[in-house]
PDB file of C-alpha atoms in Angstrom:
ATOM      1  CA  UNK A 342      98.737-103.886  68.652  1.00  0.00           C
ATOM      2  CA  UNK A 343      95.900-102.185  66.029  1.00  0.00           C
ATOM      3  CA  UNK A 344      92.729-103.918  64.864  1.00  0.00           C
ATOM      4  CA  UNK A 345      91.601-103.169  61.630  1.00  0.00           C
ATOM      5  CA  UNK A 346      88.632-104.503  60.038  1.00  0.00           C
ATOM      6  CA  UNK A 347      87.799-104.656  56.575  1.00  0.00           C
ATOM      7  CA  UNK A 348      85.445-104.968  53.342  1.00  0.00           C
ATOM      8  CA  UNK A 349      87.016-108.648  52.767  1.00  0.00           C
ATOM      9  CA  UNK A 350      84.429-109.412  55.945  1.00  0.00           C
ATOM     10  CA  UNK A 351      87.669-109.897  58.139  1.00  0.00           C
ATOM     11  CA  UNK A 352      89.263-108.483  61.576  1.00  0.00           C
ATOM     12  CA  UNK A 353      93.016-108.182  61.859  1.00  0.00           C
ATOM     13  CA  UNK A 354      95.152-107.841  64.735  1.00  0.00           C
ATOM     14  CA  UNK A 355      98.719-106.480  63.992  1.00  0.00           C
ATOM     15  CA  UNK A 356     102.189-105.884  65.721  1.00  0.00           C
ATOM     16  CA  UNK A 357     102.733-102.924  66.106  1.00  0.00           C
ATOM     17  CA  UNK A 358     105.030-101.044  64.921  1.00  0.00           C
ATOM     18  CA  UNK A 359     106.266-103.916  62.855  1.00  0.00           C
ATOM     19  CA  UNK A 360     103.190-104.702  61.080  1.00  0.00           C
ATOM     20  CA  UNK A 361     103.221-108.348  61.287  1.00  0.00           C
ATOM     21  CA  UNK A 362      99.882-109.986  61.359  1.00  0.00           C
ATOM     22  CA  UNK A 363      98.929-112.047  64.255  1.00  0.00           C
ATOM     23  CA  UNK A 364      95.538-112.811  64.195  1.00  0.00           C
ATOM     24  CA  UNK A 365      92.795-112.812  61.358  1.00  0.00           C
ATOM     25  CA  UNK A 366      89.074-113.476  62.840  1.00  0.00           C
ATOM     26  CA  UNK A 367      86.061-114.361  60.457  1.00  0.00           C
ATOM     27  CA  UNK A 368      82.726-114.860  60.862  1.00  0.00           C
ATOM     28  CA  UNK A 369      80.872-112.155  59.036  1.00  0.00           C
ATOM     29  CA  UNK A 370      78.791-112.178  56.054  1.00  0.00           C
ATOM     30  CA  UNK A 371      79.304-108.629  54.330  1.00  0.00           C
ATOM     31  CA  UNK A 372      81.938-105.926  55.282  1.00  0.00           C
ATOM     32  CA  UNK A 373      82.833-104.900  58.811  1.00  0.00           C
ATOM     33  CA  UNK A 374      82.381-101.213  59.698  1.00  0.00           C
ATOM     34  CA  UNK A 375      83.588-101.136  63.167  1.00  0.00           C
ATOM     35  CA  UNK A 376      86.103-102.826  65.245  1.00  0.00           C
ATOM     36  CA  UNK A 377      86.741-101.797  69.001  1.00  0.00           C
ATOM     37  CA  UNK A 378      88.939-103.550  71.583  1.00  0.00           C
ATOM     38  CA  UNK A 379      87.338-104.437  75.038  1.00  0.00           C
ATOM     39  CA  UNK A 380      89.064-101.931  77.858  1.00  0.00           C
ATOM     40  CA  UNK A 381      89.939-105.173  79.170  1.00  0.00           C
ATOM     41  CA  UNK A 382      91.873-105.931  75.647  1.00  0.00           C
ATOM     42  CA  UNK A 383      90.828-110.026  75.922  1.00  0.00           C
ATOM     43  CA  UNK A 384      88.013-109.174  74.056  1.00  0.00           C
ATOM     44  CA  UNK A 385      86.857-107.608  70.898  1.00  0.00           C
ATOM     45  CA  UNK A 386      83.497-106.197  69.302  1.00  0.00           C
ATOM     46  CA  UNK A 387      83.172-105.748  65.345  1.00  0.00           C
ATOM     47  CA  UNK A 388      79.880-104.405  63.334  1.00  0.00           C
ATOM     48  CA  UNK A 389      79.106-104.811  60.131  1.00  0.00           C
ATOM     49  CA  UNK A 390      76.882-105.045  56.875  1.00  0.00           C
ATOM     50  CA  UNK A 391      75.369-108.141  57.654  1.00  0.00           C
ATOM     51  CA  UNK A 392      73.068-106.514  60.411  1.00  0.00           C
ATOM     52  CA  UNK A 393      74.834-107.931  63.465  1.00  0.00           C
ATOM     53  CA  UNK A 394      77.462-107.252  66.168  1.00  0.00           C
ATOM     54  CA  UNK A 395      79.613-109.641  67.488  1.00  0.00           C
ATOM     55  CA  UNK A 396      82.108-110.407  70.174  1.00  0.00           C
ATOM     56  CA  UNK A 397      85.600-112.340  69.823  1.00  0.00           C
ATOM     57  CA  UNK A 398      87.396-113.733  72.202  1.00  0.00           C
ATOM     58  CA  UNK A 399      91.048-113.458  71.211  1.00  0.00           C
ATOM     59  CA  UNK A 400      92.442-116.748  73.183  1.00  0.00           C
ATOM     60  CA  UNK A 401      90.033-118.466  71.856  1.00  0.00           C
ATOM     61  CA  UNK A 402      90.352-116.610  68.837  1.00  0.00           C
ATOM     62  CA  UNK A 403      86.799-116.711  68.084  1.00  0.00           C
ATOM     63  CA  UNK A 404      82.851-115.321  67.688  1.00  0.00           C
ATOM     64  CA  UNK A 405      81.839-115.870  71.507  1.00  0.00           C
ATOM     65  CA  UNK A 406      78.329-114.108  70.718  1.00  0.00           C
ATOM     66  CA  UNK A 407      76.316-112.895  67.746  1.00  0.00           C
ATOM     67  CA  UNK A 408      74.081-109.631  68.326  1.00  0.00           C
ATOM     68  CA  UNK A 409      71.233-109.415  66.676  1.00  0.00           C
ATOM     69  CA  UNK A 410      68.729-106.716  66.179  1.00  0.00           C
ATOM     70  CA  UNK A 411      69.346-104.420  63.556  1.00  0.00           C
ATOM     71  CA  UNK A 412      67.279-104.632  60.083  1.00  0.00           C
ATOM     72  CA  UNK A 413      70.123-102.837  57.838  1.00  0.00           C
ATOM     73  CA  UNK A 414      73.765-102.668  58.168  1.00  0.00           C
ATOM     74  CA  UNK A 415      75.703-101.679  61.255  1.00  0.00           C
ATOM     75  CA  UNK A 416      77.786 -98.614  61.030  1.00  0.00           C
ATOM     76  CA  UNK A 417      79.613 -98.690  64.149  1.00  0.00           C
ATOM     77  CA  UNK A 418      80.156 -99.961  67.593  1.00  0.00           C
ATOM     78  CA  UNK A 419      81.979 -98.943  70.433  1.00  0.00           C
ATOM     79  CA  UNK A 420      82.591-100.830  74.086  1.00  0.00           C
ATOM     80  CA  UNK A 421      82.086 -99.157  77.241  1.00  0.00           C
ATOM     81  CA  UNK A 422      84.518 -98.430  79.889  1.00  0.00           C
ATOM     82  CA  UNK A 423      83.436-100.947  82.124  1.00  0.00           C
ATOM     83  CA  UNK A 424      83.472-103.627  79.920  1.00  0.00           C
ATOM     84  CA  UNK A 425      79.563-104.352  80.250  1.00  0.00           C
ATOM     85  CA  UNK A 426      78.332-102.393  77.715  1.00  0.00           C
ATOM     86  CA  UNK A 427      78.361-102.184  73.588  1.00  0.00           C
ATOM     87  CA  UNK A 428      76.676 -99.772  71.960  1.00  0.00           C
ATOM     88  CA  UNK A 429      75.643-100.008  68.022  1.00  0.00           C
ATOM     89  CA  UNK A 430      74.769 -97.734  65.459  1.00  0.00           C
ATOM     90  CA  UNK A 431      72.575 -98.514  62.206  1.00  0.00           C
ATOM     91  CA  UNK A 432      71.291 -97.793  59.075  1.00  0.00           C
ATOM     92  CA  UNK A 433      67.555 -99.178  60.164  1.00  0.00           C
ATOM     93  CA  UNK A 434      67.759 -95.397  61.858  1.00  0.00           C
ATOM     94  CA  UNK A 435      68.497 -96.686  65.574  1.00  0.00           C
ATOM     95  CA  UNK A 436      71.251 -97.648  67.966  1.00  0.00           C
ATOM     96  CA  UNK A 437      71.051 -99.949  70.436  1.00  0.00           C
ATOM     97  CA  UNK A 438      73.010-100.416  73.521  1.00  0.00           C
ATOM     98  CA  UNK A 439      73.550-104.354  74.605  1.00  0.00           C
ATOM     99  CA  UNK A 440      74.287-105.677  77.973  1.00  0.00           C
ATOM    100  CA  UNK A 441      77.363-108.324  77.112  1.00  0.00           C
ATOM    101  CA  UNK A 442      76.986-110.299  80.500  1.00  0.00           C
ATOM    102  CA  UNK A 443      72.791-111.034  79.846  1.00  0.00           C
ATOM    103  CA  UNK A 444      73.151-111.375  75.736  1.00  0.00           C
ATOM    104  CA  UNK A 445      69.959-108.714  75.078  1.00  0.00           C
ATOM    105  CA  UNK A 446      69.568-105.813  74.127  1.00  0.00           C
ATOM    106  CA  UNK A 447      69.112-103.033  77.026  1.00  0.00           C
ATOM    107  CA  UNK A 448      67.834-100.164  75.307  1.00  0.00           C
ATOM    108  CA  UNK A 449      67.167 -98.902  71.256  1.00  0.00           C
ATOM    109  CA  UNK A 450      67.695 -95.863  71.065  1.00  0.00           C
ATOM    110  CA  UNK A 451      65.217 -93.684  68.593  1.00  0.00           C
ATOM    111  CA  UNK A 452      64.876 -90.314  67.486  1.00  0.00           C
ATOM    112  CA  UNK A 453      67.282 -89.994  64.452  1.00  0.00           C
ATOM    113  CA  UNK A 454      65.357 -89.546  60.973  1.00  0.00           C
ATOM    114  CA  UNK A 455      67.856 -91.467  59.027  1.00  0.00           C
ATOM    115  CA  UNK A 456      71.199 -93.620  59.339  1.00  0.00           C
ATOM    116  CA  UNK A 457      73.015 -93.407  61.956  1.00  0.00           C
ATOM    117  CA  UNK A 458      77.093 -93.585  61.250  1.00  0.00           C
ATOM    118  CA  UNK A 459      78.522 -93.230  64.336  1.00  0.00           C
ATOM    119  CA  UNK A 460      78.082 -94.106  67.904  1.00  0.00           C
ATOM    120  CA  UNK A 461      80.727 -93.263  70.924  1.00  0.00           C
ATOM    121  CA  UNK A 462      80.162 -93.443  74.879  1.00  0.00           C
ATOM    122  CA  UNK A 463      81.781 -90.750  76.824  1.00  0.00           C
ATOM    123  CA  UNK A 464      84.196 -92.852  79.517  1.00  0.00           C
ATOM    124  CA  UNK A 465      83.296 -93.422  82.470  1.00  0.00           C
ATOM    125  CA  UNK A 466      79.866 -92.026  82.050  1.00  0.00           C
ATOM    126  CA  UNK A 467      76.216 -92.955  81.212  1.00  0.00           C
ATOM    127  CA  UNK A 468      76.616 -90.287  78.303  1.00  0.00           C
ATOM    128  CA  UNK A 469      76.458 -91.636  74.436  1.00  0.00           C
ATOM    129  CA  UNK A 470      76.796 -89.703  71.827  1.00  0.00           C
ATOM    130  CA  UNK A 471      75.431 -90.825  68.207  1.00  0.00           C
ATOM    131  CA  UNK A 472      75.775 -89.119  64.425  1.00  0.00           C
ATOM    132  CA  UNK A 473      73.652 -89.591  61.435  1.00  0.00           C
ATOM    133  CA  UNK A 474      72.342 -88.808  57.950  1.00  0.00           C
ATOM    134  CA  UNK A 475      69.750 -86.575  59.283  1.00  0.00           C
ATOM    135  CA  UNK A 476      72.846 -83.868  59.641  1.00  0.00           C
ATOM    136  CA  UNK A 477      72.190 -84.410  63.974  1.00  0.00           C
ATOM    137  CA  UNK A 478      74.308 -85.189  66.877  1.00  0.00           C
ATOM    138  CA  UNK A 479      72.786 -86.704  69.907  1.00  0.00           C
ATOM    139  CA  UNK A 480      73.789 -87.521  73.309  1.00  0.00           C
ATOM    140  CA  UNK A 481      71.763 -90.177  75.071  1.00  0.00           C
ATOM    141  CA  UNK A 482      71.429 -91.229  78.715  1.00  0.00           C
ATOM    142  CA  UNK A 483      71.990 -95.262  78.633  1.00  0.00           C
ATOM    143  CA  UNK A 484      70.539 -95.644  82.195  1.00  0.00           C
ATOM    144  CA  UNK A 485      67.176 -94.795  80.762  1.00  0.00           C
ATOM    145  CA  UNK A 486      67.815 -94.406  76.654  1.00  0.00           C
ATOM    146  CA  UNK A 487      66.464 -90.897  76.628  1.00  0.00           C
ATOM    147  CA  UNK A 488      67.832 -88.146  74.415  1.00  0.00           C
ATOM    148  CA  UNK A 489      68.932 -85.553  76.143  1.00  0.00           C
ATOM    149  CA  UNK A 490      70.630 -83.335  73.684  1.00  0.00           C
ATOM    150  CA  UNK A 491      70.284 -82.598  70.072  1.00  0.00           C
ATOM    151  CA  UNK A 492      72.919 -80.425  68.192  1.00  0.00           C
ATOM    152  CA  UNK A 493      72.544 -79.078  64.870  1.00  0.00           C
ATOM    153  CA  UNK A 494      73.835 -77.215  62.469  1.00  0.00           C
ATOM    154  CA  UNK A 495      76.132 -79.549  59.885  1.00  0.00           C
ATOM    155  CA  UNK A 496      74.865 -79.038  56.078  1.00  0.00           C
ATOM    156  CA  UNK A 497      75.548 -82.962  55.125  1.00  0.00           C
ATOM    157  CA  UNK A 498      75.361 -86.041  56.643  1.00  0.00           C
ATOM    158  CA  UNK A 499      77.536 -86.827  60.023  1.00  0.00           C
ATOM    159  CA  UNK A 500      79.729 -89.087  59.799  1.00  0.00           C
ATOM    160  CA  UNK A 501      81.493 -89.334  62.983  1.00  0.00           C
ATOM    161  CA  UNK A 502      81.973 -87.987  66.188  1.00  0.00           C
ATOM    162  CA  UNK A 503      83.588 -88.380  69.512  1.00  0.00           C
ATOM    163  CA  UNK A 504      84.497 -86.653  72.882  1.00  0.00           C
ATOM    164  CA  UNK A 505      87.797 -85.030  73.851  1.00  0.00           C
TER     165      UNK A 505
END
């Protein structure tokens, strides 16, 4: 199946490769700018414009939990390996990482000057790796959300990255 999510403020879940549709999820105010299946697959996280992350069960085929945190639009989310962990990036200039199981926020993670676009974890790792406006890549510890790493060099503003 591929999830897609869109600037109509909606998730889709499609056959694949026949392109049928077979599941639409709503919920969000403003457009969604991530969409990431739990390793699981029972699950799904989606970011987006309207400042929050949420989580969607799909046999329920509903918002299970509402994130909240951010004070401008979410760029991005990705789910951790272990199925614990989402991480968020934002235009407020942080990214936070959320523990799923307590509902809170573990960790925001500051340093970047401007909007961050992007945010990735490595698998099977503490390692998270974030791109923003300020033309930076950073990897983050999540055990302790300290930088560790800066890398620099781009011209423009990042707008993605991820890990081989």
């Amino acid at each position: 199946i591929v999830l897609t999510g869109g600037d109509d403020h909606l998730w889709k879940v499609w056959g694949f490769p026949d392109g049928n549709i077979l599941m639409t999820g709503e919920g969000h105010t403003d457009w969604l700018s991530g969409c990431c299946f739990r390793p699981s697959g029972t699950q799904l996280v989606t970011s987006s414009g309207d400042t929050t992350v949420r989580i969607w069960d799909l046999s329920r085929r509903g918002c299970i939990l509402t994130l909240r945190g951010h004070s401008r639009a979410v760029r991005g989310c990705s789910w951790h390996s272990c199925g614990d962990f989402v991480a968020s990036a934002s235009m407020d200039g942080t990214s936070k990482i959320w523990d799923v199981n307590s509902e809170r926020c573990r960790y925001t993670l500051r340093g970047h000057k401007e909007s961050v676009n992007s945010i990735e974890f490595l698998p099977f790792s503490s390692t998270v790796l974030t791109s923003s406006a300020d033309k930076t890549l950073s990897l983050w510890d999540v055990r302790t959300g300290f930088r560790v790493h800066t890398f620099q060099g781009h011209m423009h503003s990042c707008n993605h990255a991820t890990f081989n």
